[in-house]
Every structure is written in C-alpha cells, then in structure tokens.
XYZ file of C-alpha atoms in Angstrom:
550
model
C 0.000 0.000 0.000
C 1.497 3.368 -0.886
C 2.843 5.143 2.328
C 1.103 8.400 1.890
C -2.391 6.951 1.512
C -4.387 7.043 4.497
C -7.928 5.871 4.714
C -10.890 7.292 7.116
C -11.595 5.835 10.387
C -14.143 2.860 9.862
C -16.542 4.290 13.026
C -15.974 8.181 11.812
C -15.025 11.242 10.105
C -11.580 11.851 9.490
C -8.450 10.055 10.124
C -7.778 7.672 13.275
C -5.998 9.659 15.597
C -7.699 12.954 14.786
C -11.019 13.637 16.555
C -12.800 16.790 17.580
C -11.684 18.810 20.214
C -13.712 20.945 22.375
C -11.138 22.315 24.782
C -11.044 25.728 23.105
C -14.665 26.192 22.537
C -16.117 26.675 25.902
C -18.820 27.985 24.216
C -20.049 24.602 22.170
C -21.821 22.051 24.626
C -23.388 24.476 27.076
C -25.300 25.541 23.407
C -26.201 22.580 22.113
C -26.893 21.247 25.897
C -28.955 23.959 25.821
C -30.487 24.511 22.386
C -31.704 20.218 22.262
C -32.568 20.110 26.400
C -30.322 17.378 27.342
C -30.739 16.882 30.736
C -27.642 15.100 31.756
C -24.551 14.516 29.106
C -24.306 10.463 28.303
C -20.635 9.417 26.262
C -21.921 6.183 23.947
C -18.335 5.599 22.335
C -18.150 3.505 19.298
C -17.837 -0.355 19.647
C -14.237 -2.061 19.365
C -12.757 -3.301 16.145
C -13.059 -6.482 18.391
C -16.044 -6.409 18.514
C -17.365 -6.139 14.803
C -18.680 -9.374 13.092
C -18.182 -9.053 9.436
C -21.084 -11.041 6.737
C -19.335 -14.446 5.723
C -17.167 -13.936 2.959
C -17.905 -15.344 -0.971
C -15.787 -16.509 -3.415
C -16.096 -16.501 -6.869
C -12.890 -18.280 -8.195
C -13.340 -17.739 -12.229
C -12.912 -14.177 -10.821
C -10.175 -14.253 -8.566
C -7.584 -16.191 -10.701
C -8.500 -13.507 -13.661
C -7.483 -10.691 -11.136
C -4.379 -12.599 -9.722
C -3.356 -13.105 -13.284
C -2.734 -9.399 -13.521
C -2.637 -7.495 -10.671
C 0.276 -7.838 -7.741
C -0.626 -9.309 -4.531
C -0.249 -5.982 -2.927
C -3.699 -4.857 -5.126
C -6.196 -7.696 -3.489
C -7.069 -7.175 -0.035
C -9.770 -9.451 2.026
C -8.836 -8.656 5.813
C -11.324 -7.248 8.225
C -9.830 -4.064 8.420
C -9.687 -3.534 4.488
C -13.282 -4.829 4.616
C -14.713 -2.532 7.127
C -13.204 0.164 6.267
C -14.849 0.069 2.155
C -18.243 -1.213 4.074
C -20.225 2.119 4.137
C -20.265 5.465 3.828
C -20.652 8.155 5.900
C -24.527 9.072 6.684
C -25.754 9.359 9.741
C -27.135 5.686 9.273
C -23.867 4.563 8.430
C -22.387 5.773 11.285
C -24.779 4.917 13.483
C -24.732 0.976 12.378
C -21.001 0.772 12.179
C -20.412 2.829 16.077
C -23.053 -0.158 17.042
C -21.735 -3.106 15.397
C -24.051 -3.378 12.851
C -22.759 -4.624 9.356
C -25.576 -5.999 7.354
C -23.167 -5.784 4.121
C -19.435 -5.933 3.593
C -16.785 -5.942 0.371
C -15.717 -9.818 0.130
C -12.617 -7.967 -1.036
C -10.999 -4.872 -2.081
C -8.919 -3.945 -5.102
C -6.073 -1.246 -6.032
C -6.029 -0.574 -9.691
C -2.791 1.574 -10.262
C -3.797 1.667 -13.931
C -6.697 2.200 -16.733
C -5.450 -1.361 -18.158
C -5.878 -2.275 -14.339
C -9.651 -1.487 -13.940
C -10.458 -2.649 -18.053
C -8.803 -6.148 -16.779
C -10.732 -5.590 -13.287
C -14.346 -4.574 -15.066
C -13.955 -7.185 -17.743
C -12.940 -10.389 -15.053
C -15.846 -9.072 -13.225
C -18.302 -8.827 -16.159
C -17.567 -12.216 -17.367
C -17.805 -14.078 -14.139
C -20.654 -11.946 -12.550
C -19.083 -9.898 -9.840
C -20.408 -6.840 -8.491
C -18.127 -3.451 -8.407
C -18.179 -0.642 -6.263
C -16.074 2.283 -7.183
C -14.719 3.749 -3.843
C -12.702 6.981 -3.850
C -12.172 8.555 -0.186
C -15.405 6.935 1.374
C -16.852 10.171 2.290
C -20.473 9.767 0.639
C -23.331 10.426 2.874
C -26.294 9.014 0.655
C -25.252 5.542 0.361
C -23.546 5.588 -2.753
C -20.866 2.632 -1.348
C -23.341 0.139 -0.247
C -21.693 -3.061 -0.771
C -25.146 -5.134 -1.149
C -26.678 -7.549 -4.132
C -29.898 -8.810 -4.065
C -28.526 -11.855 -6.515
C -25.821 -12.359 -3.711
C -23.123 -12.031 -6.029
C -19.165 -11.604 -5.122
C -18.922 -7.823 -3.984
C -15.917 -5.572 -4.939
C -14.595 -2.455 -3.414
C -13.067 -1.060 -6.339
C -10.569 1.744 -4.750
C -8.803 4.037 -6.846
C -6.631 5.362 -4.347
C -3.539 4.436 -6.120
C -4.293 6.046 -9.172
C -3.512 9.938 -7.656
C -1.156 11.974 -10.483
C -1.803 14.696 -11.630
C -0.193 13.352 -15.232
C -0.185 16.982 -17.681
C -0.712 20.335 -17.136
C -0.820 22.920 -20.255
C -0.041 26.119 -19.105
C -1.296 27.965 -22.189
C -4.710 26.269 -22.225
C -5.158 25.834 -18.825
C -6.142 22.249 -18.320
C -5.010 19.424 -15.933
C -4.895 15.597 -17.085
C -5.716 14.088 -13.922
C -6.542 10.468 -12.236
C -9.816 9.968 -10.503
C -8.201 8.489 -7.231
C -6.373 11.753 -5.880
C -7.752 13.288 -2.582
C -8.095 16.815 -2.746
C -5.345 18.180 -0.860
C -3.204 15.961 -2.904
C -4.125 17.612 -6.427
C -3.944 20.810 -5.194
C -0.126 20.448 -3.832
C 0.841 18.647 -7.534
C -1.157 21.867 -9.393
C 0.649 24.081 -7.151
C 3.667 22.905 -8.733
C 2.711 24.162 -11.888
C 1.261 27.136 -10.540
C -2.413 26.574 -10.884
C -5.529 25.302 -9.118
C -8.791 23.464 -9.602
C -10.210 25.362 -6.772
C -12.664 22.840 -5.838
C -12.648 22.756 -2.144
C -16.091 20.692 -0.804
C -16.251 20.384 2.999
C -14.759 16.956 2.426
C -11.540 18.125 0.521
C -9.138 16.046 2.355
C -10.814 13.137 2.549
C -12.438 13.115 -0.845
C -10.981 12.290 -4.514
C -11.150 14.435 -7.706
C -13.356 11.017 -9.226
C -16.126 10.882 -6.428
C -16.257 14.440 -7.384
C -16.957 14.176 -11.009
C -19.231 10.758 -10.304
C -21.606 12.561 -7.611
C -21.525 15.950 -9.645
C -20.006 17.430 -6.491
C -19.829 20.890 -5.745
C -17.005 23.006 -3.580
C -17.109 26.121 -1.104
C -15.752 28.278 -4.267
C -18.573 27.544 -6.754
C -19.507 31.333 -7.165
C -16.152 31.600 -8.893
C -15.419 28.187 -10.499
C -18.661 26.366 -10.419
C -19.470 23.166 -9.798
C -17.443 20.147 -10.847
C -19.274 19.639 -14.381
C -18.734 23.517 -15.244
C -14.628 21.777 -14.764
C -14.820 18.502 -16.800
C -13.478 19.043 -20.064
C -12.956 15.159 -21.286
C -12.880 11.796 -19.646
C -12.226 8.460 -19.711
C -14.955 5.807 -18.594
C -14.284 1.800 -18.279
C -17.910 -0.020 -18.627
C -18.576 -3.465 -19.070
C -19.411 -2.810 -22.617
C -16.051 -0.628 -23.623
C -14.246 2.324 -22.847
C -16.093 6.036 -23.156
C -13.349 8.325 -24.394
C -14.209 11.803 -24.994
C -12.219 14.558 -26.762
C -10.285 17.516 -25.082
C -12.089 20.410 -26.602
C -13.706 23.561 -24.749
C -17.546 22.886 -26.649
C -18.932 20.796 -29.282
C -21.862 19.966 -30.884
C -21.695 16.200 -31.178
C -25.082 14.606 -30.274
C -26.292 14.554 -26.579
C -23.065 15.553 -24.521
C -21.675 12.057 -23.353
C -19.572 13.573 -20.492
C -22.549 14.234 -18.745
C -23.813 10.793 -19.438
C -20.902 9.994 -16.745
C -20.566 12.620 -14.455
C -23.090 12.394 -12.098
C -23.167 8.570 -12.661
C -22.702 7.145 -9.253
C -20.457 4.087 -10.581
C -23.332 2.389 -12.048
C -22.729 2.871 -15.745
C -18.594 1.988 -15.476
C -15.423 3.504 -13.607
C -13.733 7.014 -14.352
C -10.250 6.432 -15.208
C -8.730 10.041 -16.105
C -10.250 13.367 -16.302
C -9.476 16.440 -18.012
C -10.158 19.303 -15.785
C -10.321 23.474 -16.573
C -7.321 24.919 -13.872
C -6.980 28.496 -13.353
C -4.056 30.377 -12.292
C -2.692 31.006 -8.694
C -4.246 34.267 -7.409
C -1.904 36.794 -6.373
C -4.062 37.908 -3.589
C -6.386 36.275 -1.592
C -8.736 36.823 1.936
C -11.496 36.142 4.083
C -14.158 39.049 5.690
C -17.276 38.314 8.016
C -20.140 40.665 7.903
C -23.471 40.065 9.996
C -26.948 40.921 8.344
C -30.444 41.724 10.435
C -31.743 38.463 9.065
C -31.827 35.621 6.521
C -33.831 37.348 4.018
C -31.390 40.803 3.693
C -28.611 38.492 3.118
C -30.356 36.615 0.781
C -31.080 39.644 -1.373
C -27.357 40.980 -1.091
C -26.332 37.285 -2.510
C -29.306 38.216 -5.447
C -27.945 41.898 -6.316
C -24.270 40.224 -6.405
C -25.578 37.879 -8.835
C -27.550 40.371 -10.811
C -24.685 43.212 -11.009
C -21.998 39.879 -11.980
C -20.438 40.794 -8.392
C -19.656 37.396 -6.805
C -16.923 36.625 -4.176
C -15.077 33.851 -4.909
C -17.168 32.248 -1.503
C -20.468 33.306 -0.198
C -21.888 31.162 2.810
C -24.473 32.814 4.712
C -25.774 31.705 7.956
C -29.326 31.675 8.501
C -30.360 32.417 12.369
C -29.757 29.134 13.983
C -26.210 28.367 11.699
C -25.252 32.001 13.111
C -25.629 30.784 16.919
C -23.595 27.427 16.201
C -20.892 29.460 14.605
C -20.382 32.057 17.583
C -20.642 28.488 19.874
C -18.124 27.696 18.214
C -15.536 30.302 18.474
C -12.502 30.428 20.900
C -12.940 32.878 23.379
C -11.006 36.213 23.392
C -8.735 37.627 26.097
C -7.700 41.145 27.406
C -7.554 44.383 24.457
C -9.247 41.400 22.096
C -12.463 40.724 24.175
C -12.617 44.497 25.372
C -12.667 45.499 21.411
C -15.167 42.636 20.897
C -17.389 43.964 23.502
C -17.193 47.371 22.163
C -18.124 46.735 18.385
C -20.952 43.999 19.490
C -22.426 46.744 21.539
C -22.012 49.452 18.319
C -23.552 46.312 15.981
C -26.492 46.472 18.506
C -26.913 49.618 19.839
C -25.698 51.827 17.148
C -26.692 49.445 14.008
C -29.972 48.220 15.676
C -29.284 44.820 14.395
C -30.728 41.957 17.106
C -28.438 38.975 17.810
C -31.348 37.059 18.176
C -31.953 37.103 14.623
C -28.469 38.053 12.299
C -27.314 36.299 10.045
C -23.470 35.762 9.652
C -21.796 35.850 6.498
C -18.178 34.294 5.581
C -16.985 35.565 2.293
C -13.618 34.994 0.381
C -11.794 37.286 -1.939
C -9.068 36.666 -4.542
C -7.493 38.238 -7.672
C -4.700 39.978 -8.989
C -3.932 43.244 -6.875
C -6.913 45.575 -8.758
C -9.536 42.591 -9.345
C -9.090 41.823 -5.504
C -9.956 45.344 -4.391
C -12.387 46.438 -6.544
C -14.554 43.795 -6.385
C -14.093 43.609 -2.234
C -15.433 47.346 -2.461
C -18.126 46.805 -4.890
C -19.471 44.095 -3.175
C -19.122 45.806 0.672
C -21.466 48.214 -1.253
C -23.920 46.230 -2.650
C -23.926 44.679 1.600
C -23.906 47.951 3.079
C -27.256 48.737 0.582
C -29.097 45.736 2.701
C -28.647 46.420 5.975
C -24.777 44.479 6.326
C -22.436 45.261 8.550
C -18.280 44.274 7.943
C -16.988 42.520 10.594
C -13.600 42.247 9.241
C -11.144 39.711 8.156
C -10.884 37.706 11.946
C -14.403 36.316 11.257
C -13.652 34.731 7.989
C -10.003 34.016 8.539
C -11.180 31.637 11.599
C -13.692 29.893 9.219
C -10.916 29.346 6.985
C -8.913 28.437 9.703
C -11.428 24.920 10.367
C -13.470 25.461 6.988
C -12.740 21.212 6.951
C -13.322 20.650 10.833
C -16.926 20.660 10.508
C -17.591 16.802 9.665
C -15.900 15.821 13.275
C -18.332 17.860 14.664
C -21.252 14.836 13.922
C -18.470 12.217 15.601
C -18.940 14.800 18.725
C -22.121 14.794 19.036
C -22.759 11.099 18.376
C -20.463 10.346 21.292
C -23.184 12.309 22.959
C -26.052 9.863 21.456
C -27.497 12.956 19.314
C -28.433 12.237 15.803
C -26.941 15.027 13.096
C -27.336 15.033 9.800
C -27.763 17.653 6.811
C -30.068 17.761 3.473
C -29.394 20.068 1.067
C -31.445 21.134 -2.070
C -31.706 23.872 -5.216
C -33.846 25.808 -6.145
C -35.029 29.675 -8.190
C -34.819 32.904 -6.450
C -38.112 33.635 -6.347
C -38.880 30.232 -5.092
C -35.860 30.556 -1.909
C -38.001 32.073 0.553
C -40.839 29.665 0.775
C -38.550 27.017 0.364
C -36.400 27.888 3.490
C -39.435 28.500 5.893
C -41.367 25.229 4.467
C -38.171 23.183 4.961
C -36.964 24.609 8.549
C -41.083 24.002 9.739
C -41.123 20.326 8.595
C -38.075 19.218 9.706
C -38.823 20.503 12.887
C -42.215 19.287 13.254
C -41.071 15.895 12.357
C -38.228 15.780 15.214
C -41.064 17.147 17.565
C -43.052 14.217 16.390
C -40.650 11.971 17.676
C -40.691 13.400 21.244
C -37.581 15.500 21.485
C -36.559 19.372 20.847
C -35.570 19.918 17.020
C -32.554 22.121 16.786
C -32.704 22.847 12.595
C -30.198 25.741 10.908
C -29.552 26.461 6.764
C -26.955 28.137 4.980
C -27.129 29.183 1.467
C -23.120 28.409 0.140
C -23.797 27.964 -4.094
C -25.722 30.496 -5.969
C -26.227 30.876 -9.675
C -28.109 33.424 -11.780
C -31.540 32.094 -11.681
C -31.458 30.527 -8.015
C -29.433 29.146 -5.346
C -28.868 26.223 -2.928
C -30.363 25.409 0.352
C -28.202 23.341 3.084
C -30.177 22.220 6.417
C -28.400 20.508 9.227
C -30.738 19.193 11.347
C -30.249 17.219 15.087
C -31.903 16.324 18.223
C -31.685 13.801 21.052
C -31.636 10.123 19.938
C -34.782 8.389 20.927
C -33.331 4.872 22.436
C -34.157 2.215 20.627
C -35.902 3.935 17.725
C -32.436 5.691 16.504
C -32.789 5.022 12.850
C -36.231 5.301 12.177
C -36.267 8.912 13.995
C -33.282 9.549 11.877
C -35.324 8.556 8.559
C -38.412 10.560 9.861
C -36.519 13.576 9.839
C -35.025 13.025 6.273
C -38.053 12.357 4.310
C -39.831 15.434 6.448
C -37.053 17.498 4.684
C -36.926 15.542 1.424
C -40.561 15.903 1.510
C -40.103 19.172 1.203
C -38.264 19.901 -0.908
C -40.444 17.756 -3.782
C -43.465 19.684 -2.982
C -42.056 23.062 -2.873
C -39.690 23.262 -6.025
C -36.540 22.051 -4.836
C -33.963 19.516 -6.330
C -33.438 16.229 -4.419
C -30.285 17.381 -4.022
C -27.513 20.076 -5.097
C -24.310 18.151 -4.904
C -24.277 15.079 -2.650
C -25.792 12.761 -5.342
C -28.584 9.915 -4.955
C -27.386 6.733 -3.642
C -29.918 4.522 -1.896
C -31.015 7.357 0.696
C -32.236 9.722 -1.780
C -33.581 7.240 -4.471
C -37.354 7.357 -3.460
C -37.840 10.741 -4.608
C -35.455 10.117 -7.988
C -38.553 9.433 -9.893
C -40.452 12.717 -8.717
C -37.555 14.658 -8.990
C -36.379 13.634 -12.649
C -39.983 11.957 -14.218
C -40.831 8.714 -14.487
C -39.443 9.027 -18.483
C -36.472 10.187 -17.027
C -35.993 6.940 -14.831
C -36.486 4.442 -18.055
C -33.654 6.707 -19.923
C -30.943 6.527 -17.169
C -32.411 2.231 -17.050
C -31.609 2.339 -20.858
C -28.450 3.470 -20.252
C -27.697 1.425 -17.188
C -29.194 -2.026 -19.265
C -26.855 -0.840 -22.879
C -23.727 0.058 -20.883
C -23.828 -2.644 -17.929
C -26.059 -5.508 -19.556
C -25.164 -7.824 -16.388
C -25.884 -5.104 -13.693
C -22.587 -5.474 -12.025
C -21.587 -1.822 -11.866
C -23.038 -0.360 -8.293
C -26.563 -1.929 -8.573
C-alpha cells in the first residue's frame, strides 16, 4: 500500500488519531446542551474493532484467478480491516450501524487498480464471471452511494482508486489538468501548485475526498460562485464499462449529439469507472482573503447574494448563515482575552446599539476574496457596497479568517455529538430565487415538526453556500436527542420530512451530494418517471449484467 495513503476511520469522520476537540470552545456544549434540552450529558463511544462481526465472505474463483493473473498481490485485499473500512459510507445511518456493530453488508474484497489497463482487466474479469463493483474513492459519501449489497448475492468488490492519484499533464497555455480519478483533494492541489495553478474545488470533504467521487456525484465546492461546480470543470474523460471504454475529446464545446460527459458525471459508478479526467485549472491568485459581515436576518442576506448575482459581483465564496447556523458558529468560536475581548465587547455593543441589528436574529456571512492586486480590491469594495445597501455590517477579516482556519473541521463535529447519542445530519437542495423564501421557511417548519413528532426538541439551521443566476442552494443541518431504541427510524423521519419538502415546494433532491440509496425514493419525482427508463436504458446498454453499483 502506498505510504502516503491514508484511509478514514471505519466508526468516523476523518483520520484515526484525529477527533474533535472541544477544549477551546467553551462555548459549544453548554449551546447545544442547551439549544436540544439534554438533561444530563451520556458518552456512547463507538464499539471495538473487536467487537465487529463481518457477513461471511464469498468466493467466486473464475474471478479471482482472472485478477491474480494481472494485478500484484499488494492490489487484493480481504482482511477485516480492508473490509470494514470500504463497508459504508458516511450518513448518519452509516455511522450509526457501524459505532453499534451493525454490518448488514461488507466488500468480500478490495482492489487497487494503479492503472486504466488495471480497472479494463478488473471490469472485464468481473463482467464475465458476474461480480459486483463498487467504485470507492475517499469513502466520504453520505447518501449511500458505497453500499456493498446484491440482491442476486453475487461476489462484492470495493473497487478503490486510491492508487491512481497523479496529476499526469498540465498545459499552461490552455489551462487544463490531465488528472486520475483516485487523488484526494489536498493531494491535487499540492501537484497543481507545482505548476502554478488550481482546480479550486474545495467541498467540505476536501481532504478526505478524490477528484473522481467528485466528477461521479456531480459534487460541488465552497468556491462555486467563482469556479462552479465540478461539471462547469470537466473538459474530457475516460470511462471503463462493461461494454467498452467512453473516451471523450479535449475540446472547450462541441456539438456532437447529446453531450456524453454528462452521461458519466453524475453517474454514481453504475454505468462503469472514471479512469482520467481532463479538468479546466486556473491560475494562482496573487491575492487572496477572508471578511465576516453580519446581516439583520436571513432574508437581507439573501437579497445581497441576489444583487451580487444580478450586477456579476460574486466573491469567490459566499456562505451565509441563517439564524440558527449564526448561533452554532459564535458556539463555536474560541474565546477572546484582554484588548481582544474588550474590542469585541465594544463593536458587538455598536452592531447592537448603534446598528440596531438583534443577535437574536443576524445572520453571519463568511466571504472569500481573490485576484490579482486591482480585481481583488475592486470587487471587495463593490461588493461591501452592494452589503452595506441591505442592511450588512463588515466585521472584518478575523471572522472569515477563523472559518478558513477549520473550513474542513466541521464533519468531526457529527463524531462529537454522536459520542453524545445525538443524531446530526444535513439535506441540502436547489432551487429559483423567487422560489428561496418559501422554500427555506417550508423546509426549517417540517423538519422541525417531524423531530417534535418523535418526542424531542428539534434544533434545525440552513446556509445558502452555491448560488447561480436564476437561483441558489439550500443546506439544512438538522439534530436532536436520539430516541433509544428507535435511533434510525427517527433519523429517517426527519429526512423524508425534509426531502418531503423539498419535492413539494420546487426544490432539487439534491444540489451536490448525489442519490445513492437514501435519496432514491424521490429520484422518480424529482427527474420523471421518463427520465428513470432513460438513465435504465443506459444502465441495461452500458452494464447488460448489472454489475456496476446496482
């Protein structure tokens, strides 16, 4: 196994000997404590690696002499940590099942393509002797995207592409990167940096995602405003299906039929396995910097976000807290001492007193700025007008530099609270501008009546972080006290209340974190029943046996 891979706890976010830590943020418990009335705090650690009982394994032995004909011993793993590890995601129900010993479903083995002729030999083995593959990049998918299950209880195969991670070209003059699918994020960037240039695709996953899960769950990252989302990057790819390789050409547009890149991106693993992508890389900015500034309410900051959009004003980020995300993130903070806290004091006082604008109710915003010297300040002052216009107030740079500062902290946070037997999760949607304000009271109210339903106080926040010309994106995060006993199905209560939603009031299943199995009820209503038989055409002409991520 390469020495600078490192996989994802099996119980949790992030890796093994990094958790979350509290120590610094007095602030934290004694809010949620508060905000979800717990009564007394109760630790429920995760069970031992001892203590997990993996499913029987299965063979399939036309299939594993094919493999062992080509790849090295070092590429074929079947141990329980290898198989635990690929076994799920990480959703809340995931996580819940795997912290209580619970694995219904497990790889019967693992392999490490280093190689396109790797995953053709791989795909075609697997095709020909009916074995099931799973692509698996970091294991960071929260909608059940990696369940290794087969209702024909076939052999299972976690297919991970973590050895394929170069960044293999880079033209300068056009501004592309050739790129393998199995490089985590952090990774990329520090090879592009080399050449001077970024992707600047940062999800809240970054470091423990890869650029292929990206492209195959049509992710989207933190910077969107600027670069969009990971299909406005894709310039050409390379797909391995059961049926042949999808090879598209390097060229900026075409007009070649019905776009075939987009056939794959978005795909989910269940049409083939990306092998190399072509991605649009911009430039190293010269300058670069976060601000905070705090708005009366959601619906002022929503209209800033609108004007920026309608006067082609964006910051390269834009994440605004609604009321409840605004509390969390001031729970959050490290306290201040001496000149600090006294300064603190003094401008929260002007914000109130002076400003008139009621903590009960602001909304923080965390935006980023970058450019050459002019671009950079220009477009901060245009846009601190266009804020000032709607009631914002600048908080400075300390507000967004400490975002930056744990922008890819926020994951452990569910680990923390789990420990705590609270159930955490998010659901985030899309929709048009004129649309965003029903759909942000409608999906705060039912998520929180269904957590009331279940007997316990709903704590439910949104941020908007991705907006586009016509509309932008919704993100809930939703949690309460764990009903003993009843865990998951108060945890899937919650989820359709919000998925619910977001059907009957003109949202998108979701904005970037794909289908899976968790989202798949509402696939039909979301894309048309017509629309389900085209991607099954697809699925049946590409994959005739099934065996790509059924």
């Amino acid at each position: 196994m390469d020495t600078d891979i490192r996989h994802m706890k099996w119980w949790g976010w992030g890796y093994e000997d990094v958790s979350f830590d509290d120590s610094n943020k007095p602030a934290l418990w004694p809010y949620l404590k508060r905000e979800l009335q717990v009564d007394k705090e109760e630790r429920t650690p995760a069970v031992s690696f001892e203590e997990i009982q993996l499913p029987e394994k299965k063979t399939n032995k036309g299939f594993c002499d094919a493999i062992k004909g080509v790849l090295a011993e070092d590429q074929i793993a079947d141990d329980k940590k290898t198989r635990l590890v690929h076994a799920a995601g990480k959703s809340f129900r995931d996580l819940w099942k795997l912290r209580h010993g619970i694995v219904e479903y497990a790889p019967d083995c693992v392999v490490f393509p280093k190689s396109e002729e790797d995953v053709v030999a791989i795909v075609c083995a697997a095709h020909e002797h009916g074995v099931v593959l799973i692509p698996f990049g970091g294991g960071s998918n929260i909608v059940g995207c990696l369940e290794p299950r087969d209702r024909e209880d076939r052999l299972v195969v976690s297919l991970d592409m973590c050895r394929m991670h170069r960044v293999l070209e880079v033209d300068q003059y056009s501004l592309t990167a050739r790129i393998q699918p199995g490089v985590y994020g952090q990774h990329m960037e520090d090879q592009l940096a080399g050449h001077g240039v970024t992707l600047g695709h940062f999800p809240d996953s970054f470091l423990h995602s890869t650029l292929g899960g990206w492209v195959a769950t049509r992710s989207a990252g933190m910077q969107s405003d600027l670069y969009g989302k990971i299909e406005d990057m894709v310039i050409s790819l390379r797909m391995v299906t059961p049926s042949g390789t999808i090879i598209t050409r390097t060229v900026p547009k075409s007009s070649n039929g019905i776009d075939v890149r987009h056939l794959c991106i978005g795909s989910e693993g269940i049409f083939g396995v990306i092998t190399e992508v072509v991605m649009q890389v911009h430039h190293l900015p010269e300058y670069e910097d976060w601000f905070g500034w705090l708005f009366p309410d959601f619906e002022s900051g929503i209209a800033a976000i609108h004007e920026c959009q309608r006067q082609d004003c964006m910051p390269t980020v834009t994440r605004l807290n609604d009321p409840k995300k605004t509390a969390l993130s001031f729970a959050f903070k490290s306290p201040k001492s001496g000149f600090k806290e006294a300064i603190g004091k003094a401008f929260k006082w002007y914000i109130g007193s002076v400003r008139g604008i009621d903590f009960g109710s602001c909304c923080l915003m965390v935006v980023k700025f970058e450019g050459d010297y002019d671009t950079f300040h220009t477009r901060q002052r245009d846009v601190g007008a266009i804020y000032r216009r709607h009631g914002g107030v600048c908080l400075g740079a300390e507000p967004g530099r400490s975002f930056a500062a744990v922008k890819f902290d926020f994951p452990h946070l569910r680990d923390y609270v789990m420990d705590r037997n609270i159930m955490a999760d998010v659901s985030e949607t899309v929709t048009t501008w004129s649309n965003l304000p029903k759909l942000y009271k409608k999906g705060v109210a039912d998520i929180e009546r269904a957590i009331r339903d279940t007997g316990v106080a709903p704590w439910v926040g949104c941020h908007v972080s991705h907006s586009y010309h016509t509309g932008a994106s919704l993100y809930f995060t939703f949690g309460c006290r764990q009903r003993a006993g009843q865990e998951i199905e108060q945890y899937l209560y919650a989820k359709k209340a919000a998925e619910d939603a977001f059907m009957e009031n003109g949202g998108a299943l979701s904005h970037h974190h794909a289908v899976g199995t968790e989202h798949l009820p509402w696939l039909e209503e979301d894309i048309s029943p017509t629309g389900v038989r085209a991607v099954q055409a697809l699925k049946d002409g590409l994959d005739p046996k099934g065996i790509m991520n059924p």
